Amino acid sequence: MDGKDDDLKEPEYGQEVKEKSYISGKLKYWKYAGGMKAELLKDLMNGTNLKTEKYLKGLVIARARLARLKLWAVRLTKLLLLLAIALQIKGLGDTLSSKISSFSLPPERIYENNGYLMVSSNGGLNQMRSGICDMVAIARYLNVTLIVPELDNTSFWNDRSQFKDIFDVDYFITSLRDEVKILRELPPKQKKKVELESLYSMPPISWSNMTYYYNTILPRIQTYEVVHFTKTDARLANNGIPEEVQKLRCRANYLALKFSPVIEALGKKIVNILRERGPFMVLHLRYEMDMVAFSGCTEGCTLEEIEETTKMRYAYPWWKEKEIDSERKRKDGLCPLTPEETALALRALGIDRDIQVYIAAGDIYKAERRMAPLKEAFPNLVRKETLVDASDLLPLQNHSNQMAALDYYVSIESDIFVPTYGGNMAKVVEGHRRYLGFKKTILLDRKALVDLIDQYNNGTLSWNEFAVGVNKVHADRMGNPTRRLEVPGKPKLEDYFYTNPTECLTMPAEDDEQLLQ
């Protein structure tokens, strides 16, 4: 038999097997002793060196203990790692939880739904913003469900951004749930109905009161179930509206319409950079090429520039006014101030030369030449493009409404806000700053300024006389509390609701006539 058979053979004498096993164990000890002398091994085999045997046994025990220690160390490391992961997950959970519950979710309002209102906002960002707030109020008081508005993709700016690209849609829906139900899209049943049948679309009448919506619009919604508004700009009156409706317009504008996380994060980054350097003023300088062309205001332009902007105006059929008397329009205070005129006005008002001036605007027309006087007067001119890396702005590139949203965010956070023209952004930011506690907003009186500037430029007024005149004109034009001007029957001539939403502001006592002039 070979060796394997011998190993498997039943022993004849048990003692011999025991001795064999014992010697075999001794040989295993020798492996751990590594480097033991031959004499010690021989003695061990003969069983004559007990000290050596004890030594080897101790060594084996020590090795075993070390192995166990290593095992416990591994287990402890794993435990600590699991603990660290658990803490990280908890921290992430707390962060997400704080974001989700950063505002207390209001209880959902339960009401009998009268139908669905779809809206297509029109105009630029701030025109659409105001219109969306009006639609929230209208939907609430007609007891209908509002579908998240679609934004204008066909305007001059040709921006394809939709609601979710500019505003936080989830926050918009949840923060208003105690007033009105808002859905991202029509429910399947109504969507199928709209696809199979024609959608009832209409533009509501401009500057309408709530009676129009109750008596004219609500019956149509009840008839067709789904009604689509093709326009949202100025579809609700400034005045003669119930106070609760006015307050909901404010809530939608100042609380529910948060910008998207991308825009808000970038806005905060820009504001933090500015604040680290000191006070800053936002100058909403409306002097882009399209504004010069649209307004027909060519003060300070060369003949070539006048021809260029005139051609642009005629190229756009939806710009209705074609023949424009620039000089007369300027004298009437209907032109945006030029960069040169703006520099003179700000200097006269005593604005600190070293303040940071953030230009909230697109590309200034003929900037190198036209901006030189402003740069000389206020050397710390900055733009979003000079404050952050190009990579930060990349997601917003070619999206003018998203860029405008970024400027809006910085504007409401600034120490001073100065618009040079009464456009939609100027009006809405002015009202927002009033809502935030009447933050300093310099409302330049363009008609008075043009007259004073011309007198200064032709030598009729000295600099001191000019500065005194400018300050006198603007003493009560710093965003301080005032009554909203009402002109019955002529809404375009009165103050815009979103410029001065007095129903939503903490106003001085009515008998304090000085503050409410």
Coordinates of C-alpha atoms in Angstrom, one line a residue:
M1 CA 0.0 0.0 0.0
D2 CA 1.0 3.5 -0.6
G3 CA 1.3 6.2 2.0
K4 CA -2.3 7.4 1.7
D5 CA -3.6 3.9 2.6
D6 CA -1.3 3.7 5.6
D7 CA -2.7 7.0 6.9
L8 CA -6.2 5.7 6.5
K9 CA -5.5 2.3 8.1
E10 CA -7.0 1.6 11.5
P11 CA -4.2 1.6 14.1
E12 CA -3.3 -1.5 15.9
Y13 CA -1.9 0.3 19.0
G14 CA -3.5 3.6 20.1
Q15 CA -0.5 4.8 22.0
E16 CA 1.7 4.8 18.9
V17 CA -0.8 7.0 17.1
K18 CA -0.9 9.4 20.0
E19 CA 2.9 9.8 20.0
K20 CA 2.9 10.3 16.3
S21 CA 0.3 13.0 16.6
Y22 CA 2.3 14.7 19.5
I23 CA 5.5 14.7 17.5
S24 CA 3.7 16.1 14.5
G25 CA 2.4 19.0 16.7
K26 CA 5.9 19.7 17.8
L27 CA 7.0 20.1 14.2
K28 CA 4.1 22.6 13.7
Y29 CA 5.5 24.7 16.6
W30 CA 8.9 24.8 14.8
K31 CA 7.2 26.7 11.9
Y32 CA 6.4 29.5 14.3
A33 CA 9.8 29.5 15.9
G34 CA 11.4 30.3 12.5
G35 CA 15.2 30.3 13.0
M36 CA 15.4 27.8 15.9
K37 CA 18.6 25.9 16.3
A38 CA 18.8 22.3 15.3
E39 CA 19.9 21.3 18.9
L40 CA 16.7 22.8 20.3
L41 CA 14.6 20.9 17.7
K42 CA 16.4 17.7 18.5
D43 CA 15.9 18.1 22.3
L44 CA 12.3 18.9 21.6
M45 CA 11.9 15.7 19.6
N46 CA 13.4 13.8 22.4
G47 CA 11.2 15.5 25.0
T48 CA 14.3 16.6 27.0
N49 CA 14.0 20.4 26.8
L50 CA 10.9 21.5 28.6
K51 CA 11.9 25.2 28.6
T52 CA 12.1 25.2 24.9
E53 CA 8.7 23.5 24.7
K54 CA 7.2 26.2 27.0
Y55 CA 8.8 28.9 25.0
L56 CA 7.3 27.6 21.8
K57 CA 3.9 27.2 23.3
G58 CA 4.1 30.8 24.6
L59 CA 5.1 32.0 21.2
V60 CA 2.1 30.3 19.6
I61 CA -0.3 31.8 22.3
A62 CA 1.2 35.3 21.7
R63 CA 0.7 34.9 17.9
A64 CA -2.9 33.7 18.5
R65 CA -3.5 36.7 20.8
L66 CA -2.0 39.1 18.2
A67 CA -4.3 37.5 15.5
R68 CA -7.3 38.0 17.7
L69 CA -6.2 41.6 18.4
K70 CA -5.9 42.3 14.7
L71 CA -9.4 40.8 14.2
W72 CA -10.8 43.1 16.9
A73 CA -9.0 46.1 15.3
V74 CA -10.6 45.3 11.9
R75 CA -14.0 44.9 13.6
L76 CA -13.5 48.3 15.4
T77 CA -12.4 50.0 12.2
K78 CA -15.5 48.7 10.4
L79 CA -17.7 49.9 13.3
L80 CA -16.2 53.3 13.2
L81 CA -16.6 53.5 9.4
L82 CA -20.2 52.5 9.7
L83 CA -20.7 55.1 12.4
A84 CA -19.1 57.8 10.2
I85 CA -21.4 56.8 7.2
A86 CA -24.4 56.9 9.5
L87 CA -23.5 60.4 10.7
Q88 CA -23.0 61.5 7.0
I89 CA -26.4 60.1 6.0
K90 CA -28.0 61.8 9.0
G91 CA -26.3 65.1 8.1
L92 CA -27.5 64.8 4.5
G93 CA -31.0 63.9 5.8
D94 CA -31.0 66.9 8.0
T95 CA -30.0 69.1 5.1
L96 CA -32.7 67.7 2.9
S97 CA -35.2 67.9 5.7
S98 CA -34.3 71.6 6.4
K99 CA -34.7 72.4 2.7
I100 CA -38.0 70.6 2.5
S101 CA -39.3 72.1 5.7
S102 CA -37.5 75.5 5.4
F103 CA -41.0 76.9 5.4
S104 CA -44.0 75.4 7.2
L105 CA -46.2 73.7 4.7
P106 CA -49.6 75.3 4.9
P107 CA -52.6 73.0 5.1
E108 CA -54.1 72.4 1.7
R109 CA -57.3 74.4 1.0
I110 CA -60.2 72.1 0.0
Y111 CA -62.7 73.7 -2.3
E112 CA -65.1 72.7 -5.0
N113 CA -63.1 73.0 -8.2
N114 CA -64.9 75.1 -10.9
G115 CA -62.4 74.1 -13.7
Y116 CA -58.9 74.6 -14.9
L117 CA -57.1 77.8 -15.9
M118 CA -54.1 77.6 -18.3
V119 CA -52.1 80.7 -19.0
S120 CA -49.4 81.8 -21.5
S121 CA -47.4 84.6 -20.0
N122 CA -46.2 87.3 -22.4
G123 CA -43.4 89.9 -22.4
G124 CA -40.1 90.0 -20.6
L125 CA -39.3 88.4 -17.3
N126 CA -40.8 91.0 -15.0
Q127 CA -43.9 91.6 -17.1
M128 CA -44.5 87.8 -17.0
R129 CA -43.7 87.8 -13.2
S130 CA -46.4 90.3 -12.4
G131 CA -48.9 88.6 -14.7
I132 CA -48.3 85.2 -13.0
C133 CA -49.1 86.8 -9.6
D134 CA -52.3 88.2 -11.1
M135 CA -53.3 84.7 -12.4
V136 CA -52.7 83.2 -8.9
A137 CA -55.1 85.7 -7.4
I138 CA -57.7 85.2 -10.2
A139 CA -57.6 81.4 -9.9
R140 CA -57.9 81.5 -6.1
Y141 CA -61.0 83.7 -6.1
L142 CA -62.7 81.9 -9.0
N143 CA -62.1 78.6 -7.2
V144 CA -60.3 77.0 -10.1
T145 CA -57.2 75.0 -10.5
L146 CA -54.2 76.8 -12.0
I147 CA -51.8 75.0 -14.3
V148 CA -48.2 76.1 -13.9
P149 CA -47.9 79.1 -16.4
E150 CA -45.9 78.7 -19.6
L151 CA -43.5 81.5 -20.4
D152 CA -43.2 83.6 -23.5
N153 CA -40.7 82.0 -26.0
T154 CA -41.7 84.3 -28.9
S155 CA -40.8 87.7 -27.6
F156 CA -37.9 89.9 -28.9
W157 CA -35.4 88.1 -26.6
N158 CA -36.2 84.7 -28.1
D159 CA -35.5 82.9 -24.7
R160 CA -36.7 79.3 -24.6
S161 CA -36.7 79.2 -20.8
Q162 CA -39.7 77.8 -19.1
F163 CA -41.1 78.3 -15.6
K164 CA -38.9 75.6 -14.0
D165 CA -35.8 77.1 -15.5
I166 CA -36.4 80.5 -13.7
F167 CA -38.5 79.7 -10.7
D168 CA -38.7 77.0 -8.1
V169 CA -41.8 75.2 -9.3
D170 CA -42.2 72.9 -6.3
Y171 CA -42.0 75.8 -3.9
F172 CA -44.4 77.8 -5.9
I173 CA -47.0 75.0 -5.8
T174 CA -46.6 74.0 -2.2
S175 CA -46.3 77.5 -0.7
L176 CA -49.7 78.5 -2.1
R177 CA -51.5 75.3 -1.4
D178 CA -53.6 76.9 1.3
E179 CA -55.0 79.3 -1.2
V180 CA -55.2 77.6 -4.6
K181 CA -54.5 74.3 -6.2
I182 CA -51.7 74.5 -8.7
L183 CA -50.7 71.5 -11.0
R184 CA -47.7 71.1 -13.3
E185 CA -50.1 70.0 -16.1
L186 CA -53.7 69.1 -16.8
P187 CA -55.0 65.9 -15.3
P188 CA -55.2 63.0 -17.9
K189 CA -58.9 63.3 -18.4
Q190 CA -58.9 67.0 -19.1
K191 CA -55.7 66.7 -21.2
K192 CA -57.4 64.1 -23.4
K193 CA -60.5 66.3 -23.7
V194 CA -58.4 69.2 -24.8
E195 CA -56.6 67.0 -27.4
L196 CA -59.8 65.7 -28.8
E197 CA -61.7 68.9 -28.7
S198 CA -60.5 72.5 -29.3
L199 CA -59.1 74.4 -26.4
Y200 CA -61.0 77.6 -25.5
S201 CA -58.4 80.4 -25.6
M202 CA -58.9 84.1 -25.1
P203 CA -57.0 87.2 -23.8
P204 CA -58.7 88.7 -20.8
I205 CA -59.5 92.4 -21.0
S206 CA -56.6 94.6 -19.7
W207 CA -57.0 96.4 -16.3
S208 CA -60.1 94.4 -15.4
N209 CA -61.6 94.3 -11.9
M210 CA -62.8 91.1 -10.1
T211 CA -66.4 91.7 -11.2
Y212 CA -65.3 91.0 -14.8
Y213 CA -63.7 87.7 -13.8
Y214 CA -66.7 86.6 -11.7
N215 CA -69.3 87.6 -14.3
T216 CA -67.5 86.9 -17.6
I217 CA -64.6 84.5 -17.1
L218 CA -66.0 82.1 -14.5
P219 CA -69.1 81.1 -16.6
R220 CA -66.8 80.3 -19.5
I221 CA -64.6 78.1 -17.3
Q222 CA -67.7 76.3 -16.0
T223 CA -68.9 75.8 -19.6
Y224 CA -65.6 74.7 -21.2
E225 CA -64.0 73.2 -18.0
V226 CA -60.6 74.3 -19.3
V227 CA -59.9 77.9 -20.4
H228 CA -56.6 79.2 -21.7
F229 CA -55.5 82.9 -21.3
T230 CA -53.2 83.9 -24.2
K231 CA -52.0 87.0 -22.3
T232 CA -51.3 87.8 -18.7
D233 CA -49.8 91.3 -18.7
A234 CA -51.8 94.0 -16.9
R235 CA -55.0 91.9 -16.9
L236 CA -55.9 92.9 -13.3
A237 CA -56.5 96.6 -12.3
N238 CA -54.2 98.5 -10.0
N239 CA -57.0 99.8 -7.8
G240 CA -60.6 99.0 -6.9
I241 CA -59.6 95.4 -6.0
P242 CA -60.5 93.8 -2.7
E243 CA -57.7 93.9 -0.1
E244 CA -57.5 90.2 0.2
V245 CA -56.9 89.9 -3.5
Q246 CA -54.2 92.5 -3.4
K247 CA -52.5 90.8 -0.5
L248 CA -52.5 87.5 -2.4
R249 CA -50.9 89.2 -5.4
C250 CA -48.1 90.3 -3.0
R251 CA -47.7 86.9 -1.4
A252 CA -47.4 85.3 -4.8
N253 CA -44.8 87.9 -5.9
Y254 CA -42.6 88.3 -2.8
L255 CA -42.9 84.9 -1.1
A256 CA -44.0 82.2 -3.6
L257 CA -42.0 83.1 -6.7
K258 CA -38.5 82.0 -5.5
F259 CA -35.9 81.7 -8.2
S260 CA -34.6 78.3 -9.2
P261 CA -31.8 76.8 -7.1
V262 CA -29.2 77.5 -9.8
I263 CA -30.2 81.2 -10.1
E264 CA -30.5 81.7 -6.4
A265 CA -27.2 80.1 -5.6
L266 CA -25.4 82.2 -8.2
G267 CA -27.2 85.3 -7.0
K268 CA -26.1 84.7 -3.4
K269 CA -22.5 84.1 -4.6
I270 CA -22.4 87.5 -6.4
V271 CA -24.0 89.3 -3.5
N272 CA -21.5 87.7 -1.0
I273 CA -18.6 88.8 -3.2
L274 CA -19.9 92.3 -3.4
R275 CA -20.6 92.6 0.4
E276 CA -17.2 91.3 1.3
R277 CA -15.8 94.3 -0.6
G278 CA -18.1 96.9 0.9
P279 CA -21.4 98.7 0.0
F280 CA -22.8 98.4 -3.5
M281 CA -25.3 100.1 -5.7
V282 CA -27.2 98.5 -8.5
L283 CA -27.5 100.7 -11.6
H284 CA -30.2 99.5 -13.9
L285 CA -28.8 101.2 -16.9
R286 CA -31.2 100.8 -19.8
Y287 CA -28.9 101.7 -22.7
E288 CA -28.7 98.5 -24.7
M289 CA -28.9 98.8 -28.5
D290 CA -32.5 97.5 -28.6
M291 CA -33.6 100.1 -26.0
V292 CA -32.0 102.9 -28.0
A293 CA -33.7 101.6 -31.2
F294 CA -37.1 101.0 -29.5
S295 CA -37.2 104.3 -27.7
G296 CA -35.9 106.3 -30.6
C297 CA -33.9 108.3 -28.1
T298 CA -30.6 109.2 -29.7
E299 CA -29.1 111.9 -27.4
G300 CA -25.3 111.7 -27.8
C301 CA -25.4 109.3 -30.8
T302 CA -23.5 109.9 -34.0
L303 CA -25.3 110.1 -37.3
E304 CA -24.2 106.5 -38.1
E305 CA -25.6 105.3 -34.8
I306 CA -28.9 107.1 -35.4
E307 CA -29.2 105.4 -38.8
E308 CA -28.3 102.0 -37.4
T309 CA -30.8 102.1 -34.5
T310 CA -33.5 103.6 -36.8
K311 CA -33.1 100.6 -39.2
M312 CA -33.4 98.2 -36.2
R313 CA -36.7 99.9 -35.1
Y314 CA -38.2 99.5 -38.5
A315 CA -37.1 95.9 -38.7
Y316 CA -39.4 94.8 -35.9
P317 CA -43.1 95.1 -36.9
W318 CA -44.4 94.7 -33.3
W319 CA -42.6 98.0 -32.3
K320 CA -45.5 100.2 -33.3
E321 CA -43.9 103.6 -32.9
K322 CA -41.6 104.3 -35.9
E323 CA -41.3 108.1 -36.4
I324 CA -39.9 109.5 -33.2
D325 CA -38.9 113.0 -32.3
S326 CA -35.9 112.2 -30.0
E327 CA -35.4 115.7 -28.7
R328 CA -39.0 116.3 -27.8
K329 CA -39.3 112.9 -26.2
R330 CA -36.2 113.6 -24.1
K331 CA -37.5 116.9 -22.9
D332 CA -40.7 115.3 -21.8
G333 CA -38.7 112.8 -19.6
L334 CA -39.7 109.8 -21.7
C335 CA -36.2 108.7 -22.7
P336 CA -33.9 106.5 -20.7
L337 CA -31.0 108.5 -19.3
T338 CA -27.7 108.1 -21.2
P339 CA -24.6 106.9 -19.3
E340 CA -23.3 110.5 -19.4
E341 CA -26.5 111.9 -17.9
T342 CA -26.5 109.2 -15.3
A343 CA -23.0 110.0 -14.2
L344 CA -23.8 113.7 -13.7
A345 CA -27.0 112.9 -11.7
L346 CA -25.2 110.4 -9.4
R347 CA -22.3 112.8 -8.8
A348 CA -24.7 115.6 -8.0
L349 CA -26.6 113.3 -5.5
G350 CA -23.4 112.8 -3.6
I351 CA -23.0 109.1 -4.3
D352 CA -19.7 107.9 -2.9
R353 CA -17.2 107.8 -5.7
D354 CA -15.7 104.5 -4.3
I355 CA -19.0 102.6 -4.0
Q356 CA -19.2 99.5 -6.1
V357 CA -21.6 100.1 -9.0
Y358 CA -23.1 96.8 -10.3
I359 CA -24.4 97.3 -13.9
A360 CA -27.7 95.4 -14.2
A361 CA -28.2 95.4 -17.9
G362 CA -27.3 93.8 -21.2
D363 CA -24.5 95.0 -23.4
I364 CA -24.4 98.8 -23.3
Y365 CA -24.6 100.4 -26.8
K366 CA -21.2 101.7 -27.9
A367 CA -20.0 101.0 -24.4
E368 CA -16.3 102.0 -24.8
R369 CA -17.2 105.6 -25.7
R370 CA -20.5 106.0 -23.8
M371 CA -19.4 104.5 -20.5
A372 CA -16.2 106.5 -20.2
P373 CA -17.7 109.4 -18.2
L374 CA -19.5 107.0 -15.8
K375 CA -16.3 105.0 -15.3
E376 CA -14.4 108.1 -14.6
A377 CA -16.9 109.3 -12.0
F378 CA -17.3 105.8 -10.4
P379 CA -14.2 103.7 -11.0
N380 CA -15.6 100.6 -9.3
L381 CA -18.0 99.5 -12.0
V382 CA -18.7 95.8 -12.0
R383 CA -20.9 93.3 -13.8
K384 CA -21.8 89.7 -13.1
E385 CA -19.3 88.7 -15.9
T386 CA -16.4 90.4 -13.9
L387 CA -17.4 89.0 -10.5
V388 CA -17.7 85.2 -11.2
D389 CA -16.1 82.8 -13.6
A390 CA -17.5 82.3 -17.0
S391 CA -18.2 78.7 -16.1
D392 CA -20.6 79.9 -13.4
L393 CA -22.6 81.8 -16.0
L394 CA -22.5 79.1 -18.6
P395 CA -25.9 77.5 -17.6
L396 CA -27.5 80.9 -18.1
Q397 CA -25.9 81.8 -21.4
N398 CA -28.2 82.6 -24.3
H399 CA -31.1 82.8 -21.8
S400 CA -31.8 86.5 -21.3
N401 CA -34.7 85.9 -18.9
Q402 CA -32.4 83.9 -16.6
M403 CA -29.8 86.6 -16.8
A404 CA -32.4 89.2 -15.9
A405 CA -33.5 87.0 -13.0
L406 CA -29.9 87.1 -11.7
D407 CA -29.8 90.9 -12.0
Y408 CA -33.2 91.0 -10.2
Y409 CA -31.8 89.0 -7.3
V410 CA -28.8 91.3 -6.9
S411 CA -31.0 94.4 -7.3
I412 CA -33.3 93.6 -4.3
E413 CA -30.2 92.8 -2.2
S414 CA -28.3 96.0 -2.9
D415 CA -27.7 98.9 -0.6
I416 CA -29.0 101.3 -3.3
F417 CA -31.0 100.7 -6.4
V418 CA -31.1 103.2 -9.3
P419 CA -33.1 102.6 -12.5
T420 CA -32.5 105.0 -15.4
Y421 CA -35.8 104.2 -17.1
G422 CA -39.2 103.2 -15.9
G423 CA -39.4 99.8 -17.4
N424 CA -41.0 96.6 -16.0
M425 CA -37.9 95.6 -14.0
A426 CA -37.5 99.1 -12.5
K427 CA -41.1 99.1 -11.4
V428 CA -41.2 95.6 -9.9
V429 CA -37.9 95.9 -8.1
E430 CA -39.0 99.2 -6.7
G431 CA -42.1 97.6 -5.2
H432 CA -40.1 94.6 -3.9
R433 CA -37.7 96.9 -2.1
R434 CA -40.6 98.8 -0.5
Y435 CA -41.9 95.4 0.7
L436 CA -38.5 94.6 2.2
G437 CA -38.7 97.7 4.4
F438 CA -38.4 100.7 2.0
K439 CA -34.8 100.0 1.0
K440 CA -33.1 103.0 -0.6
T441 CA -34.3 103.3 -4.2
I442 CA -33.4 106.5 -6.1
L443 CA -36.2 107.3 -8.5
L444 CA -34.6 109.6 -11.0
D445 CA -36.9 112.3 -12.3
R446 CA -35.8 112.2 -15.9
K447 CA -37.8 115.3 -17.0
A448 CA -36.3 117.5 -14.3
L449 CA -32.8 116.1 -14.7
V450 CA -32.7 116.7 -18.5
D451 CA -33.6 120.3 -17.9
L452 CA -31.0 120.7 -15.2
I453 CA -28.3 118.9 -17.1
D454 CA -28.9 121.0 -20.2
Q455 CA -28.6 124.2 -18.1
Y456 CA -25.4 122.9 -16.5
N457 CA -23.9 121.9 -19.9
N458 CA -24.6 125.3 -21.5
G459 CA -23.1 127.2 -18.5
T460 CA -26.3 128.6 -17.2
L461 CA -25.9 126.7 -13.9
S462 CA -22.6 126.2 -11.9
W463 CA -21.9 122.8 -10.5
N464 CA -23.0 123.8 -7.0
E465 CA -26.3 125.2 -8.4
F466 CA -26.8 122.1 -10.5
A467 CA -26.2 119.8 -7.5
V468 CA -28.5 121.8 -5.2
G469 CA -31.2 121.6 -7.9
V470 CA -30.8 117.8 -8.4
N471 CA -31.0 117.1 -4.6
K472 CA -34.0 119.3 -4.2
V473 CA -35.9 117.4 -6.9
H474 CA -35.0 114.0 -5.4
A475 CA -35.5 114.7 -1.7
D476 CA -38.7 112.6 -1.7
R477 CA -37.7 110.1 -4.4
M478 CA -35.7 107.6 -2.3
G479 CA -38.2 104.8 -2.1
N480 CA -39.8 106.3 1.0
P481 CA -43.5 105.6 1.8
T482 CA -45.9 107.3 -0.5
R483 CA -49.6 106.9 -1.5
R484 CA -50.1 105.0 -4.7
L485 CA -51.3 107.5 -7.4
E486 CA -54.8 106.7 -8.7
V487 CA -56.1 108.0 -12.0
P488 CA -59.7 106.6 -12.4
G489 CA -60.3 105.4 -16.0
K490 CA -56.6 105.9 -17.0
P491 CA -54.6 103.0 -15.5
K492 CA -51.6 103.7 -17.7
L493 CA -51.2 107.1 -16.1
E494 CA -51.4 105.9 -12.5
D495 CA -48.9 104.1 -10.3
Y496 CA -48.5 100.4 -11.1
F497 CA -49.7 98.2 -8.3
Y498 CA -46.4 96.2 -8.1
T499 CA -44.5 99.5 -7.9
N500 CA -46.2 100.5 -4.7
P501 CA -48.3 97.7 -3.2
T502 CA -49.5 99.8 -0.3
E503 CA -52.1 97.2 0.9
C504 CA -49.1 94.9 1.7
L505 CA -46.8 97.5 3.3
T506 CA -46.5 98.8 6.8
M507 CA -47.3 102.4 6.1
P508 CA -47.0 105.4 8.5
A509 CA -50.1 106.7 10.2
E510 CA -52.5 108.4 7.8
D511 CA -52.2 111.7 9.7
D512 CA -48.4 111.8 9.0
E513 CA -48.9 113.9 5.8
Q514 CA -45.2 114.7 5.5
L515 CA -44.2 111.0 4.9
L516 CA -47.2 110.3 2.6
Q517 CA -46.8 113.2 0.2

